[in-house]
Coordinates of C-alpha atoms and ligand atoms in Angstrom, one line a residue:
X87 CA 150.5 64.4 76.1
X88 CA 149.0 64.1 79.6
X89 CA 147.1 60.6 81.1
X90 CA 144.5 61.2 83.7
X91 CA 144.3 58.7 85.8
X92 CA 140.4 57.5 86.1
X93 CA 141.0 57.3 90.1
X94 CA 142.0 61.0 89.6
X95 CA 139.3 62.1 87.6
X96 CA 136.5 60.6 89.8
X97 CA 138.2 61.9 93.1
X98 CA 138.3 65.3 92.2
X99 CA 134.5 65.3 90.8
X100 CA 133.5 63.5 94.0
X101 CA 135.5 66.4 95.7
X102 CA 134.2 69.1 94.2
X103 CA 130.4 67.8 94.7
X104 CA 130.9 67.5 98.4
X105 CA 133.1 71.1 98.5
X106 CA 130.0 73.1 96.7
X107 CA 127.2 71.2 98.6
X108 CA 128.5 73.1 101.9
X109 CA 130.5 76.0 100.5
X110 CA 129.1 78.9 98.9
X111 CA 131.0 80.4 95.9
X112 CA 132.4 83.5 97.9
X113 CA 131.5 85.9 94.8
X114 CA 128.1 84.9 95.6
X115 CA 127.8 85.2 99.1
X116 CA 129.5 88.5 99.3
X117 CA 126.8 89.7 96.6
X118 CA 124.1 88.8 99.0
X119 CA 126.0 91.0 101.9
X120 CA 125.7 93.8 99.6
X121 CA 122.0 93.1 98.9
X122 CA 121.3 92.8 103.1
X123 CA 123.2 95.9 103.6
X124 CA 121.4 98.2 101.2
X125 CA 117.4 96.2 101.4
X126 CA 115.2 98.4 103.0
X127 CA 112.3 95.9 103.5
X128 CA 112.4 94.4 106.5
X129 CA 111.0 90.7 105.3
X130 CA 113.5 90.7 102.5
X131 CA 116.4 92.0 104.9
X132 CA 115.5 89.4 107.5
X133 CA 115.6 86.6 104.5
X134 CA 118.6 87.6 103.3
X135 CA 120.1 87.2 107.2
X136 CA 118.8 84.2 107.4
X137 CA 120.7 82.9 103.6
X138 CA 123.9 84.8 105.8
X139 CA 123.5 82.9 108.7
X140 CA 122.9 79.2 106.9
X141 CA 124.9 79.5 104.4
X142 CA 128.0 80.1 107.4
X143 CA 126.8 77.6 109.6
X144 CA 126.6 75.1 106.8
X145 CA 130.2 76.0 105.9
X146 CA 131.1 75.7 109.6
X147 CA 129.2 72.8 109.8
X148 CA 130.3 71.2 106.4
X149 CA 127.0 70.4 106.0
X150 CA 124.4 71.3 102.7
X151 CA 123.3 74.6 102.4
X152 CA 120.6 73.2 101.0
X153 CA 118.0 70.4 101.4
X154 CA 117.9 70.0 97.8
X155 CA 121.7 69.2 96.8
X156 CA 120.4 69.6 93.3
X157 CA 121.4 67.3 90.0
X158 CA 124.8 67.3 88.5
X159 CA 125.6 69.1 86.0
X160 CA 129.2 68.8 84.4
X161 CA 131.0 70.6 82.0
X162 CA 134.0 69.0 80.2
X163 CA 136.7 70.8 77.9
X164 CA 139.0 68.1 77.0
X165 CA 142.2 68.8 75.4
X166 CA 142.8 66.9 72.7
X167 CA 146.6 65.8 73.5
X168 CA 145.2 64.9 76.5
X169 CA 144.0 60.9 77.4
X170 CA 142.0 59.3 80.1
X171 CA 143.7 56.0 81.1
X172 CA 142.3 53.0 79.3
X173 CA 138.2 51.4 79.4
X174 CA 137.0 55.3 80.2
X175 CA 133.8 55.7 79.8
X176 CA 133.0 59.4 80.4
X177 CA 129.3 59.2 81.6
X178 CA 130.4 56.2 83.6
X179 CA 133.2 58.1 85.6
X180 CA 131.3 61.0 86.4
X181 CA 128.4 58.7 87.6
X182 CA 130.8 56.8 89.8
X183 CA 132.2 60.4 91.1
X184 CA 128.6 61.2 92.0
X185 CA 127.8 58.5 93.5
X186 CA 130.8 58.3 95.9
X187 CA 130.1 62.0 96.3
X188 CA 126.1 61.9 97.5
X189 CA 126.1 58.4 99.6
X190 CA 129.7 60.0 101.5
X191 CA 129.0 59.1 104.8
X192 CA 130.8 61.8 106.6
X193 CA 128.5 64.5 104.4
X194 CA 125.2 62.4 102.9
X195 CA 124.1 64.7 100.0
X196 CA 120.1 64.2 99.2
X197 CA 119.6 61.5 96.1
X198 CA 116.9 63.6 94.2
X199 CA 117.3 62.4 90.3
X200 CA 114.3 59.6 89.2
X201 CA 114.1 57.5 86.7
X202 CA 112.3 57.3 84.5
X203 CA 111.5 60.9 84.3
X204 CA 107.6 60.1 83.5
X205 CA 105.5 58.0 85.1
X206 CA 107.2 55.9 87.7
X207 CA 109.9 58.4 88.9
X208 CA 111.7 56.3 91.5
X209 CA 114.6 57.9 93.3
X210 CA 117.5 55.8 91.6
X211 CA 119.3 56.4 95.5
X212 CA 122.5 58.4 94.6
X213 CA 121.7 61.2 92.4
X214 CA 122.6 59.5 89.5
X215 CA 123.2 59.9 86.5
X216 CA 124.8 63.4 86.0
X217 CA 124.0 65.4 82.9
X218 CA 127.7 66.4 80.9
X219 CA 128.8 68.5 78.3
X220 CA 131.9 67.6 76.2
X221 CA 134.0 69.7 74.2
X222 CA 137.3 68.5 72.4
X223 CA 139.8 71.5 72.4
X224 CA 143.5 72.2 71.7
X225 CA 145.8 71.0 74.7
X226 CA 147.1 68.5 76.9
X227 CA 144.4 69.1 79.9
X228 CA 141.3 68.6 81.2
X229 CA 139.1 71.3 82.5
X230 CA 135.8 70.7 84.3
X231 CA 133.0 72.6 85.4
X232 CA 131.1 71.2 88.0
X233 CA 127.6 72.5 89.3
X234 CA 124.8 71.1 91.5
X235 CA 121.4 72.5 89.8
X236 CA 118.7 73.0 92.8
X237 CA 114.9 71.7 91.3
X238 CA 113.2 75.0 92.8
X239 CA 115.3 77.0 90.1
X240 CA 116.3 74.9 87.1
X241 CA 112.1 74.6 86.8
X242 CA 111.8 78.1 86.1
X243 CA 113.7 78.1 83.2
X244 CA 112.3 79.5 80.3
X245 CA 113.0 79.5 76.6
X246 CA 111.7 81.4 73.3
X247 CA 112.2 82.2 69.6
X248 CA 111.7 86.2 69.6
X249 CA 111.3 87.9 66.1
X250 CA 114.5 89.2 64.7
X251 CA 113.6 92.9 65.9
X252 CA 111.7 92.2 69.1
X253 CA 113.3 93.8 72.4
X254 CA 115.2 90.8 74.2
X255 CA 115.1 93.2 77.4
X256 CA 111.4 93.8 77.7
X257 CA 110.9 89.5 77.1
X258 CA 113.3 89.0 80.1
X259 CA 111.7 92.1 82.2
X260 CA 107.5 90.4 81.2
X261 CA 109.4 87.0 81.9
X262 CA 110.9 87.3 85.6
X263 CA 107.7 88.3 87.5
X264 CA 106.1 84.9 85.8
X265 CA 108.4 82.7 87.5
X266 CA 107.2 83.8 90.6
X267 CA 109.6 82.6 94.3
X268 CA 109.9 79.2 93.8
X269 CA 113.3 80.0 92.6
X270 CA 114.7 81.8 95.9
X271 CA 115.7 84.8 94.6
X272 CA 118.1 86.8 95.2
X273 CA 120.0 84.8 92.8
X274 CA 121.7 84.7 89.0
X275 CA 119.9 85.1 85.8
X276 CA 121.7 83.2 83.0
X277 CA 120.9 84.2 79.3
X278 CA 122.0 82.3 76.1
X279 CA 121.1 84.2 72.6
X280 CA 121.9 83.0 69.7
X281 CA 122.8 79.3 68.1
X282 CA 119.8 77.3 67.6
X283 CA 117.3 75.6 70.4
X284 CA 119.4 73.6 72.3
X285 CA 122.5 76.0 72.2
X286 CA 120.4 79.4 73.6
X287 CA 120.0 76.8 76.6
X288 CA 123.4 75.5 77.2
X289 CA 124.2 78.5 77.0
X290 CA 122.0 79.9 79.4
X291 CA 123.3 77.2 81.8
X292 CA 127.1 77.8 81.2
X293 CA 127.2 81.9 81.9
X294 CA 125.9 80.7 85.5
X295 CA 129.5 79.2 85.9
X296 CA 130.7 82.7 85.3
X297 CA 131.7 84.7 88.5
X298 CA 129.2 87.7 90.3
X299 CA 130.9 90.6 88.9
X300 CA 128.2 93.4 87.8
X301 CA 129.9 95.4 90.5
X302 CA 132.9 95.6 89.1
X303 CA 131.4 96.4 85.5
X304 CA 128.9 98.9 86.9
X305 CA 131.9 100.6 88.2
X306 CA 134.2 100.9 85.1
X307 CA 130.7 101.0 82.7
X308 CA 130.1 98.2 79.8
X309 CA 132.4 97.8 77.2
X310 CA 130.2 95.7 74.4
X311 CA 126.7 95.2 73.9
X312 CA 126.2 92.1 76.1
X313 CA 128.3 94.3 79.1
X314 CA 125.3 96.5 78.3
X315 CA 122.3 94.2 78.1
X316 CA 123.8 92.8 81.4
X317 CA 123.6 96.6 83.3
X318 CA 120.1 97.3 81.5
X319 CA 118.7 93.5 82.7
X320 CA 119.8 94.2 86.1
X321 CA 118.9 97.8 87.0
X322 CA 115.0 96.7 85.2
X323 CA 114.7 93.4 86.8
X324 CA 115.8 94.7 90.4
X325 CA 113.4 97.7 89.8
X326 CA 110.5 94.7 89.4
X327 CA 110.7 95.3 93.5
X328 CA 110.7 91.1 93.4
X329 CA 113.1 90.7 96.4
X330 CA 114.3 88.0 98.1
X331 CA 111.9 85.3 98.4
X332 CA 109.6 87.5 96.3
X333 CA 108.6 89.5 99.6
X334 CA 109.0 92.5 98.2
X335 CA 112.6 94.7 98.2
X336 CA 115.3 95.8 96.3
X337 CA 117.3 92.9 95.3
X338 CA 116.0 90.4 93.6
X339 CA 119.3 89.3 91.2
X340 CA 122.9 89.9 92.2
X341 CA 124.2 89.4 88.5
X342 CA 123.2 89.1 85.4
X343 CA 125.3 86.7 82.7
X344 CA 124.9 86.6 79.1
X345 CA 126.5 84.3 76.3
X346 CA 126.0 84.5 72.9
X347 CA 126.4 82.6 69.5
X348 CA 125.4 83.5 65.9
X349 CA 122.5 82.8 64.7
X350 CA 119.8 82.1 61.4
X351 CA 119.1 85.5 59.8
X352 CA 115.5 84.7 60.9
X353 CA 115.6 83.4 64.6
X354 CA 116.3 84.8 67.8
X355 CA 116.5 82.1 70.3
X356 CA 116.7 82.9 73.8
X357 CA 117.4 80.7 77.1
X358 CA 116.7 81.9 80.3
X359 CA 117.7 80.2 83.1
X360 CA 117.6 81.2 87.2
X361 CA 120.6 80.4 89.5
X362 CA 119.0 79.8 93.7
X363 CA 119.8 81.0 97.0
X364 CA 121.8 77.6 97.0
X365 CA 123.9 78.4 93.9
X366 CA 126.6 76.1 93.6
X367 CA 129.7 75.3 91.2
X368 CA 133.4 75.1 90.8
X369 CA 135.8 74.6 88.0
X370 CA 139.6 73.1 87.9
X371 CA 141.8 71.8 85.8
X372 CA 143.8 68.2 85.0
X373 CA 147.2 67.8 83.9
X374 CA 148.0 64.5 85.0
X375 CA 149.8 65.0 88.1
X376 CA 146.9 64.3 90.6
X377 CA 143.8 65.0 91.6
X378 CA 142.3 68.6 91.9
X379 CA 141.9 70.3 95.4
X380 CA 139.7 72.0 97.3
X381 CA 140.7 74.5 100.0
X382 CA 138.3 75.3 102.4
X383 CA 137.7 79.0 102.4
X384 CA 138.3 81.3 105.1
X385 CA 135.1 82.3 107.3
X386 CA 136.0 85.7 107.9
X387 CA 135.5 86.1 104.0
X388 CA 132.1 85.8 104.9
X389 CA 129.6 89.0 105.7
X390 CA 129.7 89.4 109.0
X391 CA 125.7 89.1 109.3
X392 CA 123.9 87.2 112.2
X393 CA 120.4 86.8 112.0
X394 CA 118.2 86.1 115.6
X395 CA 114.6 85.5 115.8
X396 CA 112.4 88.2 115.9
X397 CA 111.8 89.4 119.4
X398 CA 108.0 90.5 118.4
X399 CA 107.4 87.4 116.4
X400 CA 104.4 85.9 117.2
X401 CA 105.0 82.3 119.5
X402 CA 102.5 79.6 118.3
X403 CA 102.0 76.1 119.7
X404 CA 101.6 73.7 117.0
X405 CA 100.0 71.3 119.4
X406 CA 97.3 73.8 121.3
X407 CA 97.0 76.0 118.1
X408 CA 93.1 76.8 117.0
X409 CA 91.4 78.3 113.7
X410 CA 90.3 81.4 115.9
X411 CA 94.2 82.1 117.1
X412 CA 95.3 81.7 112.9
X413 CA 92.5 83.9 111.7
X414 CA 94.3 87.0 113.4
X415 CA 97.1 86.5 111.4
X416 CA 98.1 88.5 108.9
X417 CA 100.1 88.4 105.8
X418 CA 103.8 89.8 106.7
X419 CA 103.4 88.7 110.4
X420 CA 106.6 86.7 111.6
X421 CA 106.1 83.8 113.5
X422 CA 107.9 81.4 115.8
X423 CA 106.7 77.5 115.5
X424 CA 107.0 75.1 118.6
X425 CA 105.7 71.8 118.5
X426 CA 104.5 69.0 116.6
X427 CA 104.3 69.0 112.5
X428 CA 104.3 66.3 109.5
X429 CA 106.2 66.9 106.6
X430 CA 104.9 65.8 103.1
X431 CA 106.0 66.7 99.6
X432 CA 105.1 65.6 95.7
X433 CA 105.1 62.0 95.8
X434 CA 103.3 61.9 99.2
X435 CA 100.0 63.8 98.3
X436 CA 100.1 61.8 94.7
X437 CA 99.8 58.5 97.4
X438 CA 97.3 60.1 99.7
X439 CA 94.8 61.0 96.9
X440 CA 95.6 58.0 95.0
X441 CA 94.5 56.4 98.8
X442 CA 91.5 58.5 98.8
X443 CA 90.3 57.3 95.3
X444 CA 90.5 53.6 96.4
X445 CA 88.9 54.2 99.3
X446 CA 91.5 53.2 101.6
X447 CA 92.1 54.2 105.1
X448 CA 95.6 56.3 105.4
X449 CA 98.1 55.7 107.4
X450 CA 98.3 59.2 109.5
X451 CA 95.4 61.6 110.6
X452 CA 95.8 65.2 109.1
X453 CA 93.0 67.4 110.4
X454 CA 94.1 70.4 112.5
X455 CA 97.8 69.9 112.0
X456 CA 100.0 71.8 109.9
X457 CA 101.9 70.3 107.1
X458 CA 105.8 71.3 106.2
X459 CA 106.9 70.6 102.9
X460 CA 110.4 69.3 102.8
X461 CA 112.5 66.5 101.8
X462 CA 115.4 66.7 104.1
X463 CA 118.8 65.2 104.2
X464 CA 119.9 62.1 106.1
X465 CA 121.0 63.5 109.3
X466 CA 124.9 62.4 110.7
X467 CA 126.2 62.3 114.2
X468 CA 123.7 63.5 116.5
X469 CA 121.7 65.7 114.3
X470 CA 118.2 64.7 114.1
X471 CA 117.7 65.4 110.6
X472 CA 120.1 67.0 107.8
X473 CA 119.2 70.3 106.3
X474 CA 115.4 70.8 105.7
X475 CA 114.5 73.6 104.2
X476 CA 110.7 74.0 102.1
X477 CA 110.0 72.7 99.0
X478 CA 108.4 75.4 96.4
X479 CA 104.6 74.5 97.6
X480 CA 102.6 75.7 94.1
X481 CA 103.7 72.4 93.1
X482 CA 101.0 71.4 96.0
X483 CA 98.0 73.8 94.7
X484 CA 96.4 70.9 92.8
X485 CA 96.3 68.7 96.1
X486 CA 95.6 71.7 98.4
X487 CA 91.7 71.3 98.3
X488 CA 91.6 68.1 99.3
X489 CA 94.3 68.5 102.4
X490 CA 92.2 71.7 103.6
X491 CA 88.8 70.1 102.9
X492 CA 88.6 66.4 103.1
X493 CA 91.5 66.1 105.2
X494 CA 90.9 69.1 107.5
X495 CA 94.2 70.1 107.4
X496 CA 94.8 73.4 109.0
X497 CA 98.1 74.9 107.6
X498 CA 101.0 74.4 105.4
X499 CA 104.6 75.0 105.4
X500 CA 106.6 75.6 102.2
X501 CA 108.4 78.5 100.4
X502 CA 107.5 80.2 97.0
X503 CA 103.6 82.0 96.4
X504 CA 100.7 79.9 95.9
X505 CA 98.4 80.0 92.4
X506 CA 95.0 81.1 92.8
X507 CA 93.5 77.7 93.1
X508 CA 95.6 76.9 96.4
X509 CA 94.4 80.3 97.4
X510 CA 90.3 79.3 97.0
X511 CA 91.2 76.8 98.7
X512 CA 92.8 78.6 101.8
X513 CA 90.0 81.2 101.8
X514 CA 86.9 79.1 102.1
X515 CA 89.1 76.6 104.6
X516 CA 89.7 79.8 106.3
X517 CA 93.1 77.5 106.7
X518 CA 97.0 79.4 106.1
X519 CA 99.9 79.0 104.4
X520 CA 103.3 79.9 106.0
X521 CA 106.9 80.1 104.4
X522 CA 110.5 79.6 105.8
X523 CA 113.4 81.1 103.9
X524 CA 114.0 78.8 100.7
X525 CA 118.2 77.9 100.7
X526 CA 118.1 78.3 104.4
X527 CA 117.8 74.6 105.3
X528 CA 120.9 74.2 107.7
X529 CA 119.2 76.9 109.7
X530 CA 116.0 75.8 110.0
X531 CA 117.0 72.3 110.6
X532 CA 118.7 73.1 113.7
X533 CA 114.9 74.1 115.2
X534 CA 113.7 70.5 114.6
X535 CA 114.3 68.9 117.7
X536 CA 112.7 65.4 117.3
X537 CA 112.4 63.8 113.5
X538 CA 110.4 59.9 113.0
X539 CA 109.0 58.4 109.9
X540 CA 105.0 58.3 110.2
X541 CA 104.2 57.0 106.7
X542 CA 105.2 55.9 103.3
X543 CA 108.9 55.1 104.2
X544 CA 109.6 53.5 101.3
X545 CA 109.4 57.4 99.2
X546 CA 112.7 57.8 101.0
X547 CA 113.3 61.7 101.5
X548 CA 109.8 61.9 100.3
X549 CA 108.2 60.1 103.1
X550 CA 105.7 61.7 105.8
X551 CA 107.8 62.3 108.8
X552 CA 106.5 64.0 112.1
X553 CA 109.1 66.8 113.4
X554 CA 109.2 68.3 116.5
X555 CA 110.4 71.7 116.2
X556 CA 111.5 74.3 118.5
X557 CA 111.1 78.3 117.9
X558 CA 110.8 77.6 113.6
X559 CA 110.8 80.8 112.1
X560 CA 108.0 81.4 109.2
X561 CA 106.0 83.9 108.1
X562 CA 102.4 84.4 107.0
X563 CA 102.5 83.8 103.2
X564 CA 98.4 83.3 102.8
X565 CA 95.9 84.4 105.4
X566 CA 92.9 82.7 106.0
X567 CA 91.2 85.8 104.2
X568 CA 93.3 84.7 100.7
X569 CA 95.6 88.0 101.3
X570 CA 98.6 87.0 99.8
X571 CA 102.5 88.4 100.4
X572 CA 103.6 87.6 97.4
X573 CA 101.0 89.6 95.4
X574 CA 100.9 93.1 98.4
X575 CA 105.1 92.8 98.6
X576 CA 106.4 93.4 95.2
X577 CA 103.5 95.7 94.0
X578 CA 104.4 97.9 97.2
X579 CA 108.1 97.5 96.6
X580 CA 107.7 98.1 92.8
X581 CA 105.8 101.3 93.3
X582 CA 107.8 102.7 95.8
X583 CA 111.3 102.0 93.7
X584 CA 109.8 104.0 90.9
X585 CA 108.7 106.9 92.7
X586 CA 111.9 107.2 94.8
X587 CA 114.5 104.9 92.7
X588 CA 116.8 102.2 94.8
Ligands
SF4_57 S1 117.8 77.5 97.3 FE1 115.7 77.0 96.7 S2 115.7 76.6 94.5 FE2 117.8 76.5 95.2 S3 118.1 74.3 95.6 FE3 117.5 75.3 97.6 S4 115.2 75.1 97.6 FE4 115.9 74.6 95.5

């Protein structure tokens, strides 16, 4: 029989949270080198630079690779000769671990879980409580999964009950182009079949622990069915010409998992869930001799990609900017931002219309600025802000008439496509909507030169700030004509995979 000592068990948690918020999962990031070397579309090749570049500056950095440090999600496998040392309360460890993880104050990780879930939704300030999974199983240890779920891509998760004899494949391949880029693709699809509801899900969740290895089993060719559903989801759900950040281009998932339980003679239940740009988790093991650790990988392990600003980009002054200079642009075109912006994000425009509605006077003028939506990290040392990287703006659409029309606002920030409302919206505004690389925070953040609180400081990471930025790299997402990237990108990338394969 081993003890775990409770000091033990919450160090290593807290360890593991603070490794995987500033160290990609090699596997991963070596994936995404593949997927820059072969992409053939510029925007998607310059994206996938940019997830290089952050993702080795955050490591060098030991900061977050991204804004969004995600909610915990924790895996348990506990051995049943195993024992935690008395007054263990599972939940209550792993709370304490996260916790002392996301308020470290060498490494402040973003506090993004609120409670309740409906209605109020205030930040309960540490990212807790962490969602776990327990399973009792023979032995005298303790394994545990750890992961840190980014918002952007655990929201596009998607579940159904097919017939018996529907095709699984063509649900996923209808599926995928539905969740559109607020999921910062390239990433991980995970696919539970089988069991009941619940269990397709968790599932679903638990192949993303799994490593990135369809190389390898596209080299030595499938061995069982799911090897085989995993090769035929990938090669049909790349050709979707997706890409990264759904610009259009040749990779849009670097793996594909799959897990599976039997099931009722008459269901087929099937969980679909995305892993992000920032995917993020670890696993280890307890025997009672200590606490788990973590060794820093080796840089050079990383692909050797750097990623410089495009010398034709267009520059724009934030501050001298005019609707006549944004009506040139067009969808595709790469721009370099200097100057002054606000930031604003869910809980922000929920104040400002609620504001609006009572007739009261806000607290910061909007017309003829631009507007970035982020919630960044605390910044430590001398930074000026932590990571801030965009927020998936469709979650904006609703708000976006009245920032454009009452507010006069002229552009917005963000990452992801916009729905067709935000899009109305942007047309008769003849306003624009620009995106930064989603899971690129670190990168970004180093262009932000001066960072203040303007408004609604008690929202915390949701608060208005004004940022003073410095050559911020964005493209044109939305023209003021509607034209949208997202739509012209994949069609384009779609039709020309077909006609001439990858
Ligand atoms: S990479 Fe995108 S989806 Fe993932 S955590 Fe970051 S912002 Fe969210």
């Amino acid at each position: 029989m081993s003890i775990i000592k409770t000091e033990d068990f919450i160090q290593s948690i807290a360890d593991a949270l603070q490794f995987i918020s500033c160290y990609h999962p090699l596997d991963y990031i070596q994936a995404v080198g593949r997927a820059w070397e072969k992409e053939q579309s510029p925007a998607a090749k310059d994206a996938l630079a940019q997830i290089l570049m952050n993702s080795r500056m955050a490591a060098e950095g030991r900061r977050p690779v991204c804004q969004d440090t995600g909610i915990v999600v924790v895996f348990l496998e506990i051995g049943m000769e195993a024992r935690f040392e008395a007054g263990a309360d599972l939940q209550n460890l792993v709370d304490e671990a996260v916790h002392r993880a996301y308020t470290d104050p060498a490494n402040p990780l973003r506090a993004s879980v609120v409670n309740p879930p409906y209605g109020k939704r205030k930040n309960t300030g540490d990212n807790t409580p962490a969602v776990i999974h327990t399973r009792l199983v023979p032995g005298d240890k303790v394994a545990v999964k750890v992961a840190a779920k980014g918002g952007g891509s655990e929201n596009k998760s998607r579940f159904t009950i097919l017939n018996p004899s529907a095709d699984l494949v063509q649900w996923v391949v209808e599926t995928v182009p539905t969740l559109g880029a607020g999921w910062c693709p390239p990433g991980i699809l995970g696919i539970g079949i089988g069991g009941t509801a619940e269990k397709a899900m968790l599932l679903a969740k638990e192949s993303l622990m799994e490593p990135v290895n369809i190389q390898e089993l596209m080299e030595r060719g499938p061995a069982d069915w799911k090897e085989e559903l995993r090769l035929e989801i990938y090669e049909k759900v790349n050709a979707l010409g997706i890409g990264a950040q759904g610009l259009g281009g040749l990779t849009t998932v670097v793996d594909v998992k799959i897990r599976d339980y039997p099931t009722h003679a008459a269901s087929l239940p099937v969980g679909l869930i995305p892993n992000c740009a920032a995917t993020r988790h670890i696993e280890f093991e307890l025997d009672g001799s200590g606490p788990a650790e973590f060794a820093p990988p080796r840089l050079e392990e990383w692909p050797d990609v750097t990623w410089q600003p495009d010398e034709a980009a267009i520059q724009v002054d934030l501050d001298r900017v005019t609707r006549e200079e944004i009506a040139r642009w067009k969808p595709g075109d790469r721009l370099l931002l200097s100057g002054r912006m606000l930031t604003g994000r869910d809980a922000a425009h929920r104040r400002i219309q609620e504001m609006l509605e009572r007739g009261e006077p806000l607290p910061v003028a909007f017309r003829d600025r631009f507007l970035y939506y982020v919630g960044p990290v605390d910044p430590v040392g001398d930074e000026v802000v932590g990571p801030a990287g965009p927020t998936t703006a469709t979650r904006m659409d609703k708000y976006t008439e009245m920032m454009l029309g009452r507010l006069g606002l002229m552009g917005m920030i963000g990452k992801a496509e916009r729905g067709p409302e935000a899009i109305d919206a942007i047309r008769r505004h003849q306003a624009v909507y620009l995106i930064a690389v989603g899971g690129a925070a670190y990168l970004v953040a180093k262009a932000i030169r001066k960072a203040r609180v303007v408004a609604f400081e008690d929202l915390g990471m949701e608060a208005i700030y004004e940022f003073e930025v410095e050559n911020m790299p964005v493209m044109v997402a939305v023209d003021s004509r509607g034209e949208s990237v997202h739509q012209r990108g994949p069609e384009r990338w779609r039709a020309r995979i077909q006609e001439k394969g990858t």
